[in-house]
């Protein structure tokens, strides 16, 4: 049993949103009770106690679109790489990396990414993986890392025809085998989807094969209209817009997650809404790739379940919150834009997305919810309450203010020390693996 207390407790529960000096008691992966520190400590006298030291206690973060396979790109310079557009970025950098990744490099990429997430208070990750150098078993190696570190992970493999039909089929099969494994797992810590790259690299034949191997319990995780080239390809080859093609291929639905959705129109938004399909926005990645700004504010206003992800650009959800807030103000030339929409995406919608795959209520601290709790070392110079906590997070915090991370009732990090791995050893292994990868790329 564990109690975290002596802090400003932000619950995200409308019924009891805030305690000035609050504590949360948890056991068996679920929250037992919340209240004043004095009351909770007095009631649960035998529990281990973590002192928040006046910091902010709140629900852990959820990242609804991550790319673990990109971990070893940091600092990499690829010979001859000089991209002129988004397709050059994909082929020249990301596809070059994933074509060389081994199973062990995938594993160490996962260890690095998930540890960095823990350090930023992220305990639930939806990852979209690619390692065309070694497909079979790759999702299972990522799951190994997630289990070792104690984080929730919803995984999928990026199906694509770009390296031939044999590898496309192998990718579908990897998804199918991992989905079968995840559905049989009763820990509520592992989930799976049918991953797809983007429609411009996927034939009708591959869509049909993926559908034949996907059980009804799960949906798809696919990039949609991330670049204008994707839209042009769909119009030229299929005579229809991207979301229409996905509708015709049976991809849309309440368990499906569409990444990006930059070049979609109102008709396509209607289809997404009518099918209760989910969307995830990745602001830094879109800006870094010069792909454009999606109509995210309109998606939220239409009631489309839209979350916030990092696309591997960062592992800090607060950083993505800050960037999305500025991006949409700038894009719309409206200083009032994004104040409410982005925190809704991060704190409400990410939890709703995650709870389409995980059973325990996430993103909230209340009785019966998942014991996913973080403590941020934040001492505000102004008053803090449930009414203004989002502004405090936006303007006063970063992910690296997180000092304690708990997932499923297990302490993963305390006082900035990661407890579930020898980080020094992991980073040494990552550097060794990345050196091998870089050598395989550049010769």
PDB file of C-alpha atoms in Angstrom, residues 57-310:
ATOM      1  CA  UNK A  57       0.274  15.754  -7.068  1.00  0.00           C
ATOM      2  CA  UNK A  58      -1.670  14.916 -10.231  1.00  0.00           C
ATOM      3  CA  UNK A  59      -2.554  12.138 -12.693  1.00  0.00           C
ATOM      4  CA  UNK A  60       0.273  10.789 -14.830  1.00  0.00           C
ATOM      5  CA  UNK A  61       0.441  11.779 -18.489  1.00  0.00           C
ATOM      6  CA  UNK A  62      -0.667   9.757 -21.528  1.00  0.00           C
ATOM      7  CA  UNK A  63       1.078  10.001 -24.915  1.00  0.00           C
ATOM      8  CA  UNK A  64      -1.278   8.889 -27.676  1.00  0.00           C
ATOM      9  CA  UNK A  65       1.239   8.866 -30.561  1.00  0.00           C
ATOM     10  CA  UNK A  66       4.885   7.964 -30.028  1.00  0.00           C
ATOM     11  CA  UNK A  67       7.640   6.558 -32.259  1.00  0.00           C
ATOM     12  CA  UNK A  68      10.061   4.448 -30.230  1.00  0.00           C
ATOM     13  CA  UNK A  69      12.024   3.480 -33.344  1.00  0.00           C
ATOM     14  CA  UNK A  70      13.257   7.080 -33.729  1.00  0.00           C
ATOM     15  CA  UNK A  71      15.188   7.076 -30.438  1.00  0.00           C
ATOM     16  CA  UNK A  72      18.588   6.506 -31.995  1.00  0.00           C
ATOM     17  CA  UNK A  73      18.236   9.355 -34.492  1.00  0.00           C
ATOM     18  CA  UNK A  74      19.450  11.883 -31.925  1.00  0.00           C
ATOM     19  CA  UNK A  75      22.723  13.348 -33.232  1.00  0.00           C
ATOM     20  CA  UNK A  76      22.723  11.168 -36.369  1.00  0.00           C
ATOM     21  CA  UNK A  77      23.974  12.669 -39.634  1.00  0.00           C
ATOM     22  CA  UNK A  78      23.203  10.554 -42.700  1.00  0.00           C
ATOM     23  CA  UNK A  79      25.552  10.851 -45.686  1.00  0.00           C
ATOM     24  CA  UNK A  80      23.861  12.509 -48.639  1.00  0.00           C
ATOM     25  CA  UNK A  81      20.734  13.449 -46.696  1.00  0.00           C
ATOM     26  CA  UNK A  82      19.460  16.796 -48.002  1.00  0.00           C
ATOM     27  CA  UNK A  83      15.647  16.714 -47.962  1.00  0.00           C
ATOM     28  CA  UNK A  84      13.628  18.940 -50.283  1.00  0.00           C
ATOM     29  CA  UNK A  85      10.253  18.000 -48.819  1.00  0.00           C
ATOM     30  CA  UNK A  86       8.354  15.650 -46.551  1.00  0.00           C
ATOM     31  CA  UNK A  87       8.781  12.548 -48.732  1.00  0.00           C
ATOM     32  CA  UNK A  88      12.548  13.099 -48.744  1.00  0.00           C
ATOM     33  CA  UNK A  89      12.468  13.311 -44.939  1.00  0.00           C
ATOM     34  CA  UNK A  90      10.596  10.005 -44.728  1.00  0.00           C
ATOM     35  CA  UNK A  91      12.775   8.084 -47.154  1.00  0.00           C
ATOM     36  CA  UNK A  92      16.092   9.781 -46.425  1.00  0.00           C
ATOM     37  CA  UNK A  93      15.924   9.627 -42.640  1.00  0.00           C
ATOM     38  CA  UNK A  94      13.146   7.618 -41.010  1.00  0.00           C
ATOM     39  CA  UNK A  95      12.837   4.787 -43.506  1.00  0.00           C
ATOM     40  CA  UNK A  96      16.633   4.614 -43.716  1.00  0.00           C
ATOM     41  CA  UNK A  97      16.788   4.134 -39.949  1.00  0.00           C
ATOM     42  CA  UNK A  98      13.979   1.614 -39.648  1.00  0.00           C
ATOM     43  CA  UNK A  99      15.371  -0.510 -42.509  1.00  0.00           C
ATOM     44  CA  UNK A 100      18.517  -1.070 -40.441  1.00  0.00           C
ATOM     45  CA  UNK A 101      17.054  -1.612 -36.961  1.00  0.00           C
ATOM     46  CA  UNK A 102      17.718  -4.970 -35.321  1.00  0.00           C
ATOM     47  CA  UNK A 103      15.588  -6.525 -32.606  1.00  0.00           C
ATOM     48  CA  UNK A 104      18.082  -5.540 -29.928  1.00  0.00           C
ATOM     49  CA  UNK A 105      18.270  -1.960 -31.204  1.00  0.00           C
ATOM     50  CA  UNK A 106      14.478  -1.834 -31.090  1.00  0.00           C
ATOM     51  CA  UNK A 107      14.569  -3.037 -27.481  1.00  0.00           C
ATOM     52  CA  UNK A 108      17.128  -0.434 -26.383  1.00  0.00           C
ATOM     53  CA  UNK A 109      15.230   2.282 -28.277  1.00  0.00           C
ATOM     54  CA  UNK A 110      12.172   1.301 -26.238  1.00  0.00           C
ATOM     55  CA  UNK A 111      14.114   1.351 -22.979  1.00  0.00           C
ATOM     56  CA  UNK A 112      15.417   4.855 -23.694  1.00  0.00           C
ATOM     57  CA  UNK A 113      12.073   6.247 -24.856  1.00  0.00           C
ATOM     58  CA  UNK A 114      10.069   4.812 -21.978  1.00  0.00           C
ATOM     59  CA  UNK A 115      12.629   5.903 -19.369  1.00  0.00           C
ATOM     60  CA  UNK A 116      12.574   9.436 -20.748  1.00  0.00           C
ATOM     61  CA  UNK A 117       8.784   9.269 -20.558  1.00  0.00           C
ATOM     62  CA  UNK A 118       8.922   8.156 -16.919  1.00  0.00           C
ATOM     63  CA  UNK A 119      11.184  11.103 -16.187  1.00  0.00           C
ATOM     64  CA  UNK A 120       8.507  13.383 -17.655  1.00  0.00           C
ATOM     65  CA  UNK A 121       5.606  11.681 -15.870  1.00  0.00           C
ATOM     66  CA  UNK A 122       4.323   9.610 -18.822  1.00  0.00           C
ATOM     67  CA  UNK A 123       3.012   6.188 -17.803  1.00  0.00           C
ATOM     68  CA  UNK A 124       0.825   5.271 -20.812  1.00  0.00           C
ATOM     69  CA  UNK A 125       2.173   5.225 -24.373  1.00  0.00           C
ATOM     70  CA  UNK A 126       0.540   4.484 -27.723  1.00  0.00           C
ATOM     71  CA  UNK A 127       3.479   3.563 -29.941  1.00  0.00           C
ATOM     72  CA  UNK A 128       3.571   3.251 -33.725  1.00  0.00           C
ATOM     73  CA  UNK A 129       6.585   1.099 -34.562  1.00  0.00           C
ATOM     74  CA  UNK A 130       8.613   0.406 -37.708  1.00  0.00           C
ATOM     75  CA  UNK A 131      11.760  -1.723 -38.087  1.00  0.00           C
ATOM     76  CA  UNK A 132      11.762  -3.145 -41.581  1.00  0.00           C
ATOM     77  CA  UNK A 133      15.268  -4.471 -40.932  1.00  0.00           C
ATOM     78  CA  UNK A 134      13.682  -6.935 -38.510  1.00  0.00           C
ATOM     79  CA  UNK A 135       9.895  -7.094 -38.325  1.00  0.00           C
ATOM     80  CA  UNK A 136       8.920 -10.346 -36.658  1.00  0.00           C
ATOM     81  CA  UNK A 137       9.129 -10.161 -32.879  1.00  0.00           C
ATOM     82  CA  UNK A 138       9.715  -6.403 -32.763  1.00  0.00           C
ATOM     83  CA  UNK A 139       6.489  -5.587 -30.916  1.00  0.00           C
ATOM     84  CA  UNK A 140       7.239  -8.300 -28.394  1.00  0.00           C
ATOM     85  CA  UNK A 141      10.655  -6.759 -27.668  1.00  0.00           C
ATOM     86  CA  UNK A 142       9.032  -3.374 -27.068  1.00  0.00           C
ATOM     87  CA  UNK A 143       6.532  -5.079 -24.780  1.00  0.00           C
ATOM     88  CA  UNK A 144       9.450  -6.639 -22.892  1.00  0.00           C
ATOM     89  CA  UNK A 145      10.814  -3.165 -22.197  1.00  0.00           C
ATOM     90  CA  UNK A 146       7.402  -1.809 -21.170  1.00  0.00           C
ATOM     91  CA  UNK A 147       6.895  -4.692 -18.743  1.00  0.00           C
ATOM     92  CA  UNK A 148      10.374  -4.304 -17.246  1.00  0.00           C
ATOM     93  CA  UNK A 149       9.791  -0.609 -16.646  1.00  0.00           C
ATOM     94  CA  UNK A 150       6.179  -0.931 -15.496  1.00  0.00           C
ATOM     95  CA  UNK A 151       4.448   1.361 -17.994  1.00  0.00           C
ATOM     96  CA  UNK A 152       1.251   0.865 -19.992  1.00  0.00           C
ATOM     97  CA  UNK A 153       1.777   0.405 -23.716  1.00  0.00           C
ATOM     98  CA  UNK A 154      -0.579   0.070 -26.665  1.00  0.00           C
ATOM     99  CA  UNK A 155       1.587  -1.124 -29.550  1.00  0.00           C
ATOM    100  CA  UNK A 156       1.305  -1.623 -33.282  1.00  0.00           C
ATOM    101  CA  UNK A 157       3.553  -2.204 -36.294  1.00  0.00           C
ATOM    102  CA  UNK A 158       3.564   0.193 -39.248  1.00  0.00           C
ATOM    103  CA  UNK A 159       2.267  -1.836 -42.208  1.00  0.00           C
ATOM    104  CA  UNK A 160       3.502  -0.542 -45.559  1.00  0.00           C
ATOM    105  CA  UNK A 161       4.138  -1.784 -49.088  1.00  0.00           C
ATOM    106  CA  UNK A 162       7.195   0.465 -49.420  1.00  0.00           C
ATOM    107  CA  UNK A 163       9.666  -2.443 -49.116  1.00  0.00           C
ATOM    108  CA  UNK A 164       7.620  -4.993 -51.033  1.00  0.00           C
ATOM    109  CA  UNK A 165       4.604  -7.193 -50.477  1.00  0.00           C
ATOM    110  CA  UNK A 166       6.449  -9.882 -48.528  1.00  0.00           C
ATOM    111  CA  UNK A 167       7.391  -7.397 -45.815  1.00  0.00           C
ATOM    112  CA  UNK A 168       3.921  -5.856 -45.912  1.00  0.00           C
ATOM    113  CA  UNK A 169       2.443  -9.278 -45.195  1.00  0.00           C
ATOM    114  CA  UNK A 170       5.035  -9.942 -42.469  1.00  0.00           C
ATOM    115  CA  UNK A 171       4.106  -6.604 -40.880  1.00  0.00           C
ATOM    116  CA  UNK A 172       0.411  -7.484 -40.831  1.00  0.00           C
ATOM    117  CA  UNK A 173       1.272 -10.852 -39.308  1.00  0.00           C
ATOM    118  CA  UNK A 174       3.383  -9.209 -36.590  1.00  0.00           C
ATOM    119  CA  UNK A 175       0.423  -7.020 -35.680  1.00  0.00           C
ATOM    120  CA  UNK A 176      -1.932  -9.989 -35.703  1.00  0.00           C
ATOM    121  CA  UNK A 177       0.284 -12.109 -33.458  1.00  0.00           C
ATOM    122  CA  UNK A 178       0.819  -9.290 -30.998  1.00  0.00           C
ATOM    123  CA  UNK A 179      -2.894  -8.427 -30.949  1.00  0.00           C
ATOM    124  CA  UNK A 180      -3.624 -12.057 -30.082  1.00  0.00           C
ATOM    125  CA  UNK A 181      -1.043 -11.904 -27.303  1.00  0.00           C
ATOM    126  CA  UNK A 182      -2.321  -8.586 -25.927  1.00  0.00           C
ATOM    127  CA  UNK A 183      -5.957  -9.676 -25.915  1.00  0.00           C
ATOM    128  CA  UNK A 184      -4.997 -12.711 -23.833  1.00  0.00           C
ATOM    129  CA  UNK A 185      -3.039 -10.600 -21.342  1.00  0.00           C
ATOM    130  CA  UNK A 186      -5.057  -9.752 -18.218  1.00  0.00           C
ATOM    131  CA  UNK A 187      -2.649  -7.239 -16.640  1.00  0.00           C
ATOM    132  CA  UNK A 188      -4.391  -4.189 -18.191  1.00  0.00           C
ATOM    133  CA  UNK A 189      -0.889  -2.956 -19.021  1.00  0.00           C
ATOM    134  CA  UNK A 190      -0.511  -4.148 -22.627  1.00  0.00           C
ATOM    135  CA  UNK A 191      -2.804  -3.458 -25.588  1.00  0.00           C
ATOM    136  CA  UNK A 192      -2.481  -3.640 -29.367  1.00  0.00           C
ATOM    137  CA  UNK A 193      -3.773  -2.159 -32.609  1.00  0.00           C
ATOM    138  CA  UNK A 194      -3.362  -2.868 -36.321  1.00  0.00           C
ATOM    139  CA  UNK A 195      -0.742  -0.316 -37.356  1.00  0.00           C
ATOM    140  CA  UNK A 196      -0.627   1.188 -40.853  1.00  0.00           C
ATOM    141  CA  UNK A 197       1.864   3.720 -42.199  1.00  0.00           C
ATOM    142  CA  UNK A 198      -0.166   5.974 -44.525  1.00  0.00           C
ATOM    143  CA  UNK A 199      -2.524   5.185 -47.368  1.00  0.00           C
ATOM    144  CA  UNK A 200      -0.034   6.301 -50.060  1.00  0.00           C
ATOM    145  CA  UNK A 201       2.226   3.348 -49.152  1.00  0.00           C
ATOM    146  CA  UNK A 202      -0.605   0.810 -48.764  1.00  0.00           C
ATOM    147  CA  UNK A 203      -2.352  -1.046 -51.598  1.00  0.00           C
ATOM    148  CA  UNK A 204      -5.944  -2.240 -51.582  1.00  0.00           C
ATOM    149  CA  UNK A 205      -4.550  -5.774 -51.376  1.00  0.00           C
ATOM    150  CA  UNK A 206      -2.647  -4.962 -48.175  1.00  0.00           C
ATOM    151  CA  UNK A 207      -5.638  -3.175 -46.639  1.00  0.00           C
ATOM    152  CA  UNK A 208      -7.715  -6.279 -47.341  1.00  0.00           C
ATOM    153  CA  UNK A 209      -5.134  -8.629 -45.847  1.00  0.00           C
ATOM    154  CA  UNK A 210      -4.854  -6.447 -42.713  1.00  0.00           C
ATOM    155  CA  UNK A 211      -8.636  -6.474 -42.335  1.00  0.00           C
ATOM    156  CA  UNK A 212      -8.692 -10.263 -42.652  1.00  0.00           C
ATOM    157  CA  UNK A 213      -6.233 -10.635 -39.771  1.00  0.00           C
ATOM    158  CA  UNK A 214      -7.617  -7.947 -37.436  1.00  0.00           C
ATOM    159  CA  UNK A 215     -10.091  -9.036 -34.759  1.00  0.00           C
ATOM    160  CA  UNK A 216     -13.103  -6.820 -34.080  1.00  0.00           C
ATOM    161  CA  UNK A 217     -11.856  -5.919 -30.588  1.00  0.00           C
ATOM    162  CA  UNK A 218      -9.158  -3.590 -31.934  1.00  0.00           C
ATOM    163  CA  UNK A 219      -8.876  -0.814 -34.499  1.00  0.00           C
ATOM    164  CA  UNK A 220      -6.202   0.749 -36.669  1.00  0.00           C
ATOM    165  CA  UNK A 221      -3.482   3.281 -35.860  1.00  0.00           C
ATOM    166  CA  UNK A 222      -2.624   5.098 -39.093  1.00  0.00           C
ATOM    167  CA  UNK A 223      -1.050   8.327 -40.338  1.00  0.00           C
ATOM    168  CA  UNK A 224      -3.581  10.410 -42.267  1.00  0.00           C
ATOM    169  CA  UNK A 225      -2.909  13.382 -44.558  1.00  0.00           C
ATOM    170  CA  UNK A 226       0.315  14.270 -42.761  1.00  0.00           C
ATOM    171  CA  UNK A 227       1.709  15.692 -46.000  1.00  0.00           C
ATOM    172  CA  UNK A 228      -0.041  17.210 -48.998  1.00  0.00           C
ATOM    173  CA  UNK A 229       1.638  14.487 -51.088  1.00  0.00           C
ATOM    174  CA  UNK A 230      -0.523  11.884 -49.340  1.00  0.00           C
ATOM    175  CA  UNK A 231      -3.689  13.658 -50.460  1.00  0.00           C
ATOM    176  CA  UNK A 232      -2.459  14.147 -54.028  1.00  0.00           C
ATOM    177  CA  UNK A 233      -1.540  10.444 -54.240  1.00  0.00           C
ATOM    178  CA  UNK A 234      -4.981   9.349 -53.090  1.00  0.00           C
ATOM    179  CA  UNK A 235      -6.795  11.641 -55.514  1.00  0.00           C
ATOM    180  CA  UNK A 236      -4.619  10.535 -58.432  1.00  0.00           C
ATOM    181  CA  UNK A 237      -4.616   6.778 -57.774  1.00  0.00           C
ATOM    182  CA  UNK A 238      -8.044   6.264 -56.253  1.00  0.00           C
ATOM    183  CA  UNK A 239     -10.106   9.279 -57.321  1.00  0.00           C
ATOM    184  CA  UNK A 240     -11.115  10.055 -53.755  1.00  0.00           C
ATOM    185  CA  UNK A 241      -9.878  11.811 -50.635  1.00  0.00           C
ATOM    186  CA  UNK A 242      -7.965   9.931 -47.949  1.00  0.00           C
ATOM    187  CA  UNK A 243     -10.691   9.594 -45.315  1.00  0.00           C
ATOM    188  CA  UNK A 244     -13.112   8.413 -48.012  1.00  0.00           C
ATOM    189  CA  UNK A 245     -10.667   5.676 -48.976  1.00  0.00           C
ATOM    190  CA  UNK A 246     -10.243   4.662 -45.350  1.00  0.00           C
ATOM    191  CA  UNK A 247     -14.024   4.562 -44.991  1.00  0.00           C
ATOM    192  CA  UNK A 248     -14.313   2.313 -48.052  1.00  0.00           C
ATOM    193  CA  UNK A 249     -11.584   0.020 -46.680  1.00  0.00           C
ATOM    194  CA  UNK A 250     -13.352  -0.323 -43.325  1.00  0.00           C
ATOM    195  CA  UNK A 251     -10.621   1.440 -41.361  1.00  0.00           C
ATOM    196  CA  UNK A 252     -12.724   4.042 -39.540  1.00  0.00           C
ATOM    197  CA  UNK A 253     -14.408   3.305 -36.215  1.00  0.00           C
ATOM    198  CA  UNK A 254     -14.356   3.940 -32.490  1.00  0.00           C
ATOM    199  CA  UNK A 255     -11.196   1.869 -31.911  1.00  0.00           C
ATOM    200  CA  UNK A 256      -9.232   3.529 -34.747  1.00  0.00           C
ATOM    201  CA  UNK A 257      -6.738   6.345 -34.176  1.00  0.00           C
ATOM    202  CA  UNK A 258      -5.842   8.718 -37.024  1.00  0.00           C
ATOM    203  CA  UNK A 259      -2.527  10.542 -36.691  1.00  0.00           C
ATOM    204  CA  UNK A 260      -2.096  14.158 -37.885  1.00  0.00           C
ATOM    205  CA  UNK A 261      -5.092  14.819 -40.215  1.00  0.00           C
ATOM    206  CA  UNK A 262      -3.563  18.006 -41.624  1.00  0.00           C
ATOM    207  CA  UNK A 263      -5.055  17.985 -45.133  1.00  0.00           C
ATOM    208  CA  UNK A 264      -8.642  16.954 -44.494  1.00  0.00           C
ATOM    209  CA  UNK A 265     -11.808  18.868 -45.385  1.00  0.00           C
ATOM    210  CA  UNK A 266     -15.203  19.310 -43.647  1.00  0.00           C
ATOM    211  CA  UNK A 267     -16.688  16.310 -45.450  1.00  0.00           C
ATOM    212  CA  UNK A 268     -13.915  14.107 -44.094  1.00  0.00           C
ATOM    213  CA  UNK A 269     -14.413  15.559 -40.621  1.00  0.00           C
ATOM    214  CA  UNK A 270     -18.068  14.550 -40.876  1.00  0.00           C
ATOM    215  CA  UNK A 271     -17.028  10.951 -41.629  1.00  0.00           C
ATOM    216  CA  UNK A 272     -14.601  10.915 -38.707  1.00  0.00           C
ATOM    217  CA  UNK A 273     -17.297  12.257 -36.393  1.00  0.00           C
ATOM    218  CA  UNK A 274     -20.041   9.934 -37.657  1.00  0.00           C
ATOM    219  CA  UNK A 275     -17.845   6.851 -37.196  1.00  0.00           C
ATOM    220  CA  UNK A 276     -16.603   8.019 -33.761  1.00  0.00           C
ATOM    221  CA  UNK A 277     -13.017   7.672 -34.990  1.00  0.00           C
ATOM    222  CA  UNK A 278     -10.240   9.167 -32.856  1.00  0.00           C
ATOM    223  CA  UNK A 279      -7.579  11.691 -33.958  1.00  0.00           C
ATOM    224  CA  UNK A 280      -4.209  12.608 -32.441  1.00  0.00           C
ATOM    225  CA  UNK A 281      -2.399  15.914 -33.005  1.00  0.00           C
ATOM    226  CA  UNK A 282       1.417  16.112 -33.020  1.00  0.00           C
ATOM    227  CA  UNK A 283       2.362  19.807 -33.116  1.00  0.00           C
ATOM    228  CA  UNK A 284       6.169  19.763 -32.943  1.00  0.00           C
ATOM    229  CA  UNK A 285       6.520  17.047 -35.559  1.00  0.00           C
ATOM    230  CA  UNK A 286       4.208  18.841 -37.982  1.00  0.00           C
ATOM    231  CA  UNK A 287       6.148  22.055 -37.569  1.00  0.00           C
ATOM    232  CA  UNK A 288       9.555  20.370 -37.729  1.00  0.00           C
ATOM    233  CA  UNK A 289       8.679  18.578 -40.968  1.00  0.00           C
ATOM    234  CA  UNK A 290       7.127  21.752 -42.416  1.00  0.00           C
ATOM    235  CA  UNK A 291       3.963  19.776 -43.135  1.00  0.00           C
ATOM    236  CA  UNK A 292       1.486  22.483 -42.132  1.00  0.00           C
ATOM    237  CA  UNK A 293      -0.959  23.081 -39.317  1.00  0.00           C
ATOM    238  CA  UNK A 294      -3.971  20.775 -39.019  1.00  0.00           C
ATOM    239  CA  UNK A 295      -7.502  22.076 -38.348  1.00  0.00           C
ATOM    240  CA  UNK A 296      -7.279  20.740 -34.810  1.00  0.00           C
ATOM    241  CA  UNK A 297      -9.360  23.442 -33.187  1.00  0.00           C
ATOM    242  CA  UNK A 298     -12.201  22.704 -35.614  1.00  0.00           C
ATOM    243  CA  UNK A 299     -11.938  18.984 -34.894  1.00  0.00           C
ATOM    244  CA  UNK A 300     -12.329  19.645 -31.180  1.00  0.00           C
ATOM    245  CA  UNK A 301     -15.220  22.061 -31.757  1.00  0.00           C
ATOM    246  CA  UNK A 302     -16.992  19.422 -33.855  1.00  0.00           C
ATOM    247  CA  UNK A 303     -16.808  16.994 -30.940  1.00  0.00           C
ATOM    248  CA  UNK A 304     -14.289  14.665 -32.595  1.00  0.00           C
ATOM    249  CA  UNK A 305     -12.268  12.854 -29.929  1.00  0.00           C
ATOM    250  CA  UNK A 306      -8.885  14.503 -30.498  1.00  0.00           C
ATOM    251  CA  UNK A 307      -5.824  13.844 -28.358  1.00  0.00           C
ATOM    252  CA  UNK A 308      -2.250  15.080 -28.113  1.00  0.00           C
ATOM    253  CA  UNK A 309       0.871  13.091 -28.991  1.00  0.00           C
ATOM    254  CA  UNK A 310       4.563  13.741 -29.560  1.00  0.00           C
TER     255      UNK A 310
END
